[in-house]
Coordinates of C-alpha atoms in Angstrom, one line a residue:
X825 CA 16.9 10.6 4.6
X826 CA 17.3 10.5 0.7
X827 CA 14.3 9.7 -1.3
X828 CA 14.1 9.2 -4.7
X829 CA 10.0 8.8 -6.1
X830 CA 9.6 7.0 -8.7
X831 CA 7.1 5.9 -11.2
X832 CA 4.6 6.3 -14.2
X833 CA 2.8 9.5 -13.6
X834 CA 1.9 13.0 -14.6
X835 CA 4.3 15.7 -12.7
X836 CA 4.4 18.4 -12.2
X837 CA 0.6 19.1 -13.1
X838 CA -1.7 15.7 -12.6
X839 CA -4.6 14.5 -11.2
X840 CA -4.8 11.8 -8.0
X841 CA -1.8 10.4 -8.3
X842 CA 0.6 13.8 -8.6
X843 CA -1.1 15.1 -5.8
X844 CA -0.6 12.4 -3.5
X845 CA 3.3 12.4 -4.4
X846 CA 3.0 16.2 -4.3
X847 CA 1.5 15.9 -0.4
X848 CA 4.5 13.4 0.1
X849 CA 7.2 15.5 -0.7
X850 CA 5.6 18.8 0.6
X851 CA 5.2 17.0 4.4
X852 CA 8.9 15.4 4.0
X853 CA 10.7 18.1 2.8
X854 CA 8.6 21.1 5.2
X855 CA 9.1 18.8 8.3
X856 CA 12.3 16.7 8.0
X857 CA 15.6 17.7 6.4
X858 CA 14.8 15.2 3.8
X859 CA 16.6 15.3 0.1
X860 CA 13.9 14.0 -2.2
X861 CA 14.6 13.4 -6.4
X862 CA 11.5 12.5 -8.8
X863 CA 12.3 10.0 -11.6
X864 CA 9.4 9.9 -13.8
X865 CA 9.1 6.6 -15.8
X866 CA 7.7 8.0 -19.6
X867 CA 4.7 9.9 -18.2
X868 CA 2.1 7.9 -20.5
X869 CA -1.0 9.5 -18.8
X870 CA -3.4 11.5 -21.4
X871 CA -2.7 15.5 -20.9
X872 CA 1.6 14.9 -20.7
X873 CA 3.1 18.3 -21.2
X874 CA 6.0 17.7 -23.7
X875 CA 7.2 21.2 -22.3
X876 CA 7.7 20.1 -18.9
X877 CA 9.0 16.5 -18.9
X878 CA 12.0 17.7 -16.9
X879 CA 13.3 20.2 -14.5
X880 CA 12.6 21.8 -10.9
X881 CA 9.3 21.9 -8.9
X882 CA 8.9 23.5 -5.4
X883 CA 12.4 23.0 -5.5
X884 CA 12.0 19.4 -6.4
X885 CA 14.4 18.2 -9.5
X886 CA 12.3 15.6 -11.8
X887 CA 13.5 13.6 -14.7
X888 CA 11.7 12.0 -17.2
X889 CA 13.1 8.9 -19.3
X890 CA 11.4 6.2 -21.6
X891 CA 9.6 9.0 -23.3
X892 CA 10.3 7.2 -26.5
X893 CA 9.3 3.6 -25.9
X894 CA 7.0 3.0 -28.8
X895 CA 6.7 0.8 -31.7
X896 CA 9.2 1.2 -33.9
X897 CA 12.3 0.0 -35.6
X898 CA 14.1 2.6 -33.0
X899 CA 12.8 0.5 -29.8
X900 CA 15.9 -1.7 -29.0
X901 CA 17.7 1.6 -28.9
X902 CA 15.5 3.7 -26.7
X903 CA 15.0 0.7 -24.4
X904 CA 18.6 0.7 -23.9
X905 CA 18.7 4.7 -23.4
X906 CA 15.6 4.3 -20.6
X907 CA 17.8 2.2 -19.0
X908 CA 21.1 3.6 -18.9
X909 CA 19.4 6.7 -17.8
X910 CA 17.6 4.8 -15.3
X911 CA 20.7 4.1 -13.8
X912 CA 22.5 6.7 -13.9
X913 CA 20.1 9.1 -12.0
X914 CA 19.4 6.1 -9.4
X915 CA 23.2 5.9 -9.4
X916 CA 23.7 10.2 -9.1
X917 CA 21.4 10.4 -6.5
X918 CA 22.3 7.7 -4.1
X919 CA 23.8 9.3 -0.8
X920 CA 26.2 7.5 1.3
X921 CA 26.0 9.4 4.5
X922 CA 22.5 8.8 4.8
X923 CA 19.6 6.7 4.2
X924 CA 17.9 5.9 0.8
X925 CA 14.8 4.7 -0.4
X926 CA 13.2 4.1 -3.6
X927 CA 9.6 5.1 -3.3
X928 CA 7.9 3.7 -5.9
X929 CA 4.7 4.5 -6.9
X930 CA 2.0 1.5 -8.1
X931 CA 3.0 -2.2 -8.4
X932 CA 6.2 -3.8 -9.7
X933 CA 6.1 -4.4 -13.0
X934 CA 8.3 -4.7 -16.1
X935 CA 8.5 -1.0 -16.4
X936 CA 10.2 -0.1 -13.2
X937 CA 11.4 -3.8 -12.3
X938 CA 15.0 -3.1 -13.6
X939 CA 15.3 0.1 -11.5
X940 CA 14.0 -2.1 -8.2
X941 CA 16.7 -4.2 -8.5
X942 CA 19.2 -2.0 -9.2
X943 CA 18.6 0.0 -6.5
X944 CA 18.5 -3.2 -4.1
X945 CA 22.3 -4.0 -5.0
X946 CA 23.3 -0.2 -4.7
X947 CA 21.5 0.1 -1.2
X948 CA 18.1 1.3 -1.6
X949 CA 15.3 0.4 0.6
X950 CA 12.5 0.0 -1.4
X951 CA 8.8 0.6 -1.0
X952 CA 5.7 0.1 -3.0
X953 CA 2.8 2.4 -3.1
X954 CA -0.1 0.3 -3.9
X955 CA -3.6 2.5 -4.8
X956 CA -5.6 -0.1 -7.3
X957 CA -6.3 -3.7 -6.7
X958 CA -5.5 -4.3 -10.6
X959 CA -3.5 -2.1 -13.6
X960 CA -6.9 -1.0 -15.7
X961 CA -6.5 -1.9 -19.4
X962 CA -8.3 -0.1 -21.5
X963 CA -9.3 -1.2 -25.1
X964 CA -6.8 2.0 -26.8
X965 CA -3.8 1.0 -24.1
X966 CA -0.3 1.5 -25.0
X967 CA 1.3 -1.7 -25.9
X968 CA 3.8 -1.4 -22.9
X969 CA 0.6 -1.0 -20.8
X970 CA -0.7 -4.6 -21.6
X971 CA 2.9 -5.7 -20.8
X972 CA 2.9 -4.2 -17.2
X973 CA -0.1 -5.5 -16.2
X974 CA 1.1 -9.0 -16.8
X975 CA 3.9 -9.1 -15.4
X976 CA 2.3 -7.0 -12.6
X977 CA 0.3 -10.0 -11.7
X978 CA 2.8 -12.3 -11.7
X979 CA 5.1 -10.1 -9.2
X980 CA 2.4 -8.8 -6.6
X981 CA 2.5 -12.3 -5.6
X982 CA 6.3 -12.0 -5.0
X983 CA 6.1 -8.3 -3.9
X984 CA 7.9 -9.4 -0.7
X985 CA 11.1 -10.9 -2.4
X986 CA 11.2 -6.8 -3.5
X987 CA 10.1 -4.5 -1.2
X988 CA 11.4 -3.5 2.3
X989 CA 7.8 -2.3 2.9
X990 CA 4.4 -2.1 1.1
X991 CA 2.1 1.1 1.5
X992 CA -1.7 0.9 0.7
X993 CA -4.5 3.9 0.1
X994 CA -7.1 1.3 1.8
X995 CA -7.9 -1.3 4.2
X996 CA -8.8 -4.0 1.6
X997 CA -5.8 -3.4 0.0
X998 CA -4.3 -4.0 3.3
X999 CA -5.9 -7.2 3.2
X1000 CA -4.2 -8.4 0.6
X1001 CA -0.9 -7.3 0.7
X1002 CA -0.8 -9.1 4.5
X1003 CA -2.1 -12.5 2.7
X1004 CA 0.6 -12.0 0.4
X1005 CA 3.8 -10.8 2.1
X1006 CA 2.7 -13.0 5.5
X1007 CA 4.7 -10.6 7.7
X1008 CA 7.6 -11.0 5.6
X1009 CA 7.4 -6.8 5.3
X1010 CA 6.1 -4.0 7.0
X1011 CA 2.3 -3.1 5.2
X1012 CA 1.3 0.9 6.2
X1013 CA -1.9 2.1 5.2
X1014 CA -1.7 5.9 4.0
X1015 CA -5.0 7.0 2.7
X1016 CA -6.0 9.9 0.7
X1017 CA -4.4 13.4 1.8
X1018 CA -5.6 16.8 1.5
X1019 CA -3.9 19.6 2.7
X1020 CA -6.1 21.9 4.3
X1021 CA -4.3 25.1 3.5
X1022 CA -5.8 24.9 0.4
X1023 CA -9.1 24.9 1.2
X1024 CA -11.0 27.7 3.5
X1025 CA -13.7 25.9 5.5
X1026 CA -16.8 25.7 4.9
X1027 CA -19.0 28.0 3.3
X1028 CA -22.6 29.4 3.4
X1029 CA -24.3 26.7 1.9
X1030 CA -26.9 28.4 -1.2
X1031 CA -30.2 28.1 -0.7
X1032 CA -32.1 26.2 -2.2
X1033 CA -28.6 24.4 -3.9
X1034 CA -28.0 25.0 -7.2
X1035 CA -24.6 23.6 -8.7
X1036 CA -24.0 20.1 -9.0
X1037 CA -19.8 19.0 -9.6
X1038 CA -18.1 16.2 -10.7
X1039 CA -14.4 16.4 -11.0
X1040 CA -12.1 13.1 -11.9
X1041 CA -10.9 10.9 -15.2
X1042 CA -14.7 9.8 -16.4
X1043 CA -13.4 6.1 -16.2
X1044 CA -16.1 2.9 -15.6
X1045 CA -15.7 3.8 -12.0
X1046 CA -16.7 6.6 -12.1
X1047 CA -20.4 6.4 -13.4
X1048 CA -20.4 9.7 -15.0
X1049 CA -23.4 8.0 -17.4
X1050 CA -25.4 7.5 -14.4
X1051 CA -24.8 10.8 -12.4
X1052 CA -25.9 12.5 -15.8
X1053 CA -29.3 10.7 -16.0
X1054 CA -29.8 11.6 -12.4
X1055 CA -29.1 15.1 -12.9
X1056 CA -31.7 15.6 -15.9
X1057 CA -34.1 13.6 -13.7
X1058 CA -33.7 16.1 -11.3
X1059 CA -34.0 18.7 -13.7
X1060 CA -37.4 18.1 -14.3
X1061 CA -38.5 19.3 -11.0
X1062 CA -36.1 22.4 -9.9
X1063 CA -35.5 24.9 -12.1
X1064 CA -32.0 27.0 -12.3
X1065 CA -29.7 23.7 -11.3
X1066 CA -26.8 23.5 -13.1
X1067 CA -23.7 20.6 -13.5
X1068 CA -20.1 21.4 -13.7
X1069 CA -17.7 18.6 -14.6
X1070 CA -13.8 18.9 -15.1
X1071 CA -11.0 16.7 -15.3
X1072 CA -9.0 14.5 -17.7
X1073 CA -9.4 11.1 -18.9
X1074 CA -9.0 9.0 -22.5
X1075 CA -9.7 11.1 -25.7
X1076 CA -12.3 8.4 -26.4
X1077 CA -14.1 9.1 -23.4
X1078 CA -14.1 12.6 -23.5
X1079 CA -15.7 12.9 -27.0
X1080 CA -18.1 10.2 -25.6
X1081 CA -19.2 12.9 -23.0
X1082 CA -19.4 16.0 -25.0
X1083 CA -21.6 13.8 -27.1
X1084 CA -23.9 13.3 -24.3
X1085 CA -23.9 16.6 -23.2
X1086 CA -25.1 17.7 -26.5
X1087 CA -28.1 15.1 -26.7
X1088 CA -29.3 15.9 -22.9
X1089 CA -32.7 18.4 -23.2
X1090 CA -30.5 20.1 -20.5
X1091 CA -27.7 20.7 -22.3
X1092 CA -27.6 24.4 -21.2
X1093 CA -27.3 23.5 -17.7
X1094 CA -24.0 21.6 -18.0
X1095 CA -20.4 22.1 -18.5
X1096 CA -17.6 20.1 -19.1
X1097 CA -14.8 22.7 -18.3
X1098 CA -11.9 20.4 -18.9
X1099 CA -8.7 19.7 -17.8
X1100 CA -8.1 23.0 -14.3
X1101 CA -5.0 24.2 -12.8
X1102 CA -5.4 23.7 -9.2
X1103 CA -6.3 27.1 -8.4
X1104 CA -9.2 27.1 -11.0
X1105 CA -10.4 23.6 -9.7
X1106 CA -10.1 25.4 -5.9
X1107 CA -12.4 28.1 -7.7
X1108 CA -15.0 25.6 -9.3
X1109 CA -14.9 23.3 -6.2
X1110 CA -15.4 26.8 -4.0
X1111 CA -18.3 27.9 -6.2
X1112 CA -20.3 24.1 -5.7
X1113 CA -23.0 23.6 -3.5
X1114 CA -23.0 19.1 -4.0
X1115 CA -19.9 17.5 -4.7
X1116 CA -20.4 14.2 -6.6
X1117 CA -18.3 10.8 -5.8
X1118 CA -19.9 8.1 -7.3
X1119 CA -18.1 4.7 -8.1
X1120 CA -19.3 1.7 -8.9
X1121 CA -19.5 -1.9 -7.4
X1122 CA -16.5 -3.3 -9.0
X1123 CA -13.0 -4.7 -6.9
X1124 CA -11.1 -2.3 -9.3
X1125 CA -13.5 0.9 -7.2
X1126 CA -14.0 -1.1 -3.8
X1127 CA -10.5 -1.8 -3.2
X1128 CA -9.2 2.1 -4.0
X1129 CA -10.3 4.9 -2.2
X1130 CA -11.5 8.4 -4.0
X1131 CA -9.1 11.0 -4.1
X1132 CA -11.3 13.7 -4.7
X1133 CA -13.7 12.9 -1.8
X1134 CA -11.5 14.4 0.8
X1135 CA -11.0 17.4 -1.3
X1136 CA -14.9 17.1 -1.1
X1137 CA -14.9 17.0 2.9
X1138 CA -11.6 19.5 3.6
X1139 CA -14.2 22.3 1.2
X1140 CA -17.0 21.8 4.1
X1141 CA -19.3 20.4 1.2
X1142 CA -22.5 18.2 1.5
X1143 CA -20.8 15.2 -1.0
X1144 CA -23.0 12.6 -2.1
X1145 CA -20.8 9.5 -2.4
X1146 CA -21.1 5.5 -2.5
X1147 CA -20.5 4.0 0.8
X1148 CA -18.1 0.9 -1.2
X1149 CA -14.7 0.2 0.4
X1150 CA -13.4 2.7 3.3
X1151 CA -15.6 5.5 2.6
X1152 CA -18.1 4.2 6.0
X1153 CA -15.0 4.4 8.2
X1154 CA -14.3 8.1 7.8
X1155 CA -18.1 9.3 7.2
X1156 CA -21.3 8.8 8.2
X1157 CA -25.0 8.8 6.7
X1158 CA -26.2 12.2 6.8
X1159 CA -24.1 13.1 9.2
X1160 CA -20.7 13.8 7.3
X1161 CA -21.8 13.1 3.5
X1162 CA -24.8 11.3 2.2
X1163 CA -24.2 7.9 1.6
X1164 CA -25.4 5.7 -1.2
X1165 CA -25.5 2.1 -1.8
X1166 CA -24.9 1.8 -5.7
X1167 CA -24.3 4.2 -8.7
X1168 CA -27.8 3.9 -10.6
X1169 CA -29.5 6.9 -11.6
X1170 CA -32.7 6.5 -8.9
X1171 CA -30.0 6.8 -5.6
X1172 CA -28.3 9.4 -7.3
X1173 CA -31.5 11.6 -7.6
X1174 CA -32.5 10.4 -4.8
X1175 CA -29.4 12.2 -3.0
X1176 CA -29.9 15.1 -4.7
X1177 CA -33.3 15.9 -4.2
X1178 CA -32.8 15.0 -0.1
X1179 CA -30.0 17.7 -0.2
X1180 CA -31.9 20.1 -2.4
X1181 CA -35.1 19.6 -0.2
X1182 CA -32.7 20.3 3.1
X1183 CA -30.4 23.6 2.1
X1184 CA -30.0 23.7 6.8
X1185 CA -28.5 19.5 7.0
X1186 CA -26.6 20.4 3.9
X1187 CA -24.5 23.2 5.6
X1188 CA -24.8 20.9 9.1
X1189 CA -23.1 17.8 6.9
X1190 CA -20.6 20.4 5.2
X1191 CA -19.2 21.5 8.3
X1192 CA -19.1 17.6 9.5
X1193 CA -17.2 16.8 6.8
X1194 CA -14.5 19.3 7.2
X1195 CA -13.9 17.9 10.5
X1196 CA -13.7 14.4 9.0
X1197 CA -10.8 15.8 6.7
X1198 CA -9.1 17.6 9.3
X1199 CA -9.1 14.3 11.3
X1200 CA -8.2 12.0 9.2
X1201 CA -6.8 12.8 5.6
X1202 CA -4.4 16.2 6.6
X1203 CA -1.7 15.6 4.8
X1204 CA 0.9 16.6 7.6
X1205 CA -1.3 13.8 10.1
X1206 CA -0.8 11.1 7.6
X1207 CA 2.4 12.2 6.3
X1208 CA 4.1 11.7 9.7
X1209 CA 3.1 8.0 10.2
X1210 CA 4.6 7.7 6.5
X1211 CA 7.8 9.4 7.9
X1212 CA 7.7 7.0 10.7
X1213 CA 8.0 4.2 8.7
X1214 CA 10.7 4.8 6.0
X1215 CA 12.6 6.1 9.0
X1216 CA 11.7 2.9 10.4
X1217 CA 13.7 0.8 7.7
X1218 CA 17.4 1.9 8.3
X1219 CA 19.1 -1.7 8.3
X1220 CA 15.8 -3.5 7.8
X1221 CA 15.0 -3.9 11.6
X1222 CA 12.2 -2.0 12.7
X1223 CA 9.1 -3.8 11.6
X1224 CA 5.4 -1.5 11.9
X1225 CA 2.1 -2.5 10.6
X1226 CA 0.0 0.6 10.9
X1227 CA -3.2 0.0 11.1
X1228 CA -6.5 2.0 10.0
X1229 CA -7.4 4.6 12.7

């Protein structure tokens, strides 16, 4: 099989969305004689590393094209070059002895629709890789940003008339996609991955806990505001805890937090380390005693499912985490994590002290949720059923709905 992986995303170095490509490509390539190609459409994502934009990963080639789409009397030009390029590495890395699938990653939209098409007439099957029930617009979006997720709308409602088969990251998603497509395609759920090489086991839990960790892209979602207040709350009764926070997410934001870092009375007690390698996220995550994965009630958080909450579970962590979405089909209550019903700052602390109060059902809930990951979310488990199915589509006959476990 020849796969080429396409789409708008950090690579090598990201955050959810690299590493769930990265999982991908390490299953296919470690347990199938699979040829795989990235084709990276202008990697628009805050933190994109001029430096690396093309070139060879893990023995991977990536390319990078549409770097300069922006504003300017030089557009018509550069969207001419994005597509020509487009093209010609679709075109280069097209096989005709075996199979070959466009793997594209997020919804169809104006940015990639060109390349779905064009691989259709040269022979691709293509797939979808749906994670969000909407493109987020932000208020600071690129222009081309706005575009996409307006002519995203428009073709989700058409995705069959594309796509040889839809994957989703969650079960609502599933939903929808099956509403839409009507059995017209093949709709496989692939959830989070996490592969448990990287992570130990779980550890001696510290008693009493002390460090607190939130690691993601401090969107709405995310309720970073909210897991702050909660923290300081906590504060105010145990001595010596402290909050580590890291990740990337608008420059907006980020000033926004180091702001409110600097106003907390507990200022000392948290750090926002910023952007990690993985091995220095490994560290921090290594080094925390409660993991926090807090969304909120919105569609754009219900319908997705939180990457970093099986990293959470594969580290044998006690994770405080909202029970929205799938989270309450993999874990359970104070058993495997401990489960909240919204974001606001009283069930937050209210997690925390429980956890703090119990250092023994912490390490008991750790080592539950390292079994949960190595159930459900290794990424050789889930990469197989994924293998299954683009195997599946050689002359469009095979037709699979896989189905939650």
């Amino acid at each position: 099989m020849n796969i080429v992986m396409m789409g708008n995303f950090l690579y090598p170095v990201g955050m959810a969305e690299t590493k769930r490509i990265q999982h991908i490509i390490d299953y296919m390539c470690g347990e199938h004689c699979v040829t795989v190609h990235l084709l990276l459409l202008r990697q628009s994502h805050p933190g994109r590393d001029t430096t690396k934009l093309d070139g060879v990963h893990k023995n991977i080639e990536f390319r990078t094209i549409g770097v300069n789409l922006v504003a300017s009397p030089a557009l018509p030009l550069a969207a001419l070059r994005y597509l020509v390029d487009g093209f010609r590495y679709l075109a280069r890395w097209r096989s005709d002895d075996t199979q070959c699938v466009l793997y594209v990653y997020g919804e169809p939209n104006i940015e990639n629709l060109p390349f779905v098409l064009f691989a259709k007439m040269v022979g691709y099957r293509v797939v979808f890789d749906i994670t969000e029930t909407r493109f987020y617009i932000g208020a600071s979006s690129h222009w081309l940003s706005r575009i996409k997720a307006g002519t995203g709308e428009f073709l989700r409602r058409r995705i069959a008339l594309l796509a040889d088969a839809v994957v989703v990251i969650s079960s609502q998603l599933m939903q929808q996609f099956e509403a839409v497509t009507r059995g017209r395609v093949p709709i496989h759920l692939h959830p989070i991955s996490v592969n448990l090489d990287d992570f130990p086991g779980p550890e001696s839990v510290r008693v009493p806990p002390r460090v607190v960790m939130y690691a993601g892209s401090f969107g709405d979602k995310d309720s970073v505001d909210n897991l702050l207040s909660a923290f300081e709350c906590v504060c105010e009764t145990h001595d010596g805890l402290e909050f580590i926070l890291c990740g990337r997410g608008l420059p907006e934001r980020i000033r926004a937090l180091e702001r409110r870092i600097a106003q907390s009375r507990y200022h000392e007690r948290i750090r926002y380390l910023g952007f990690l390698s993985d091995a220095e996220y490994y560290g921090s995550l290594a080094r925390a005693d409660i993991p926090c994965m807090i969304r909120n009630s919105g569609d754009y958080a219900q319908a997705g499912f939180p990457f970093k909450l099986g990293e959470y579970l594969a580290a044998g962590k006690a994770v405080i985490t909202t029970d929205g979405g799938d989270v309450t089909r993999f874990v359970k209550d104070r058993h495997s994590a401990v489960l909240i019903h919204d974001d606001t700052p009283e069930s937050i602390s209210g997690a925390l002290e429980f956890l703090l109060a119990a250092p023994e059902t912490a390490q008991r809930v750790g080592s539950n949720a390292r079994a949960v990951a190595e159930e459900h979310f290794c990424h050789r488990r889930v990469g197989s059923r994924l293998y299954e199915l683009l195997d599946g589509l050689s002359g469009g006959v095979v037709i699979k709905k896989h189905a939650p476990n």
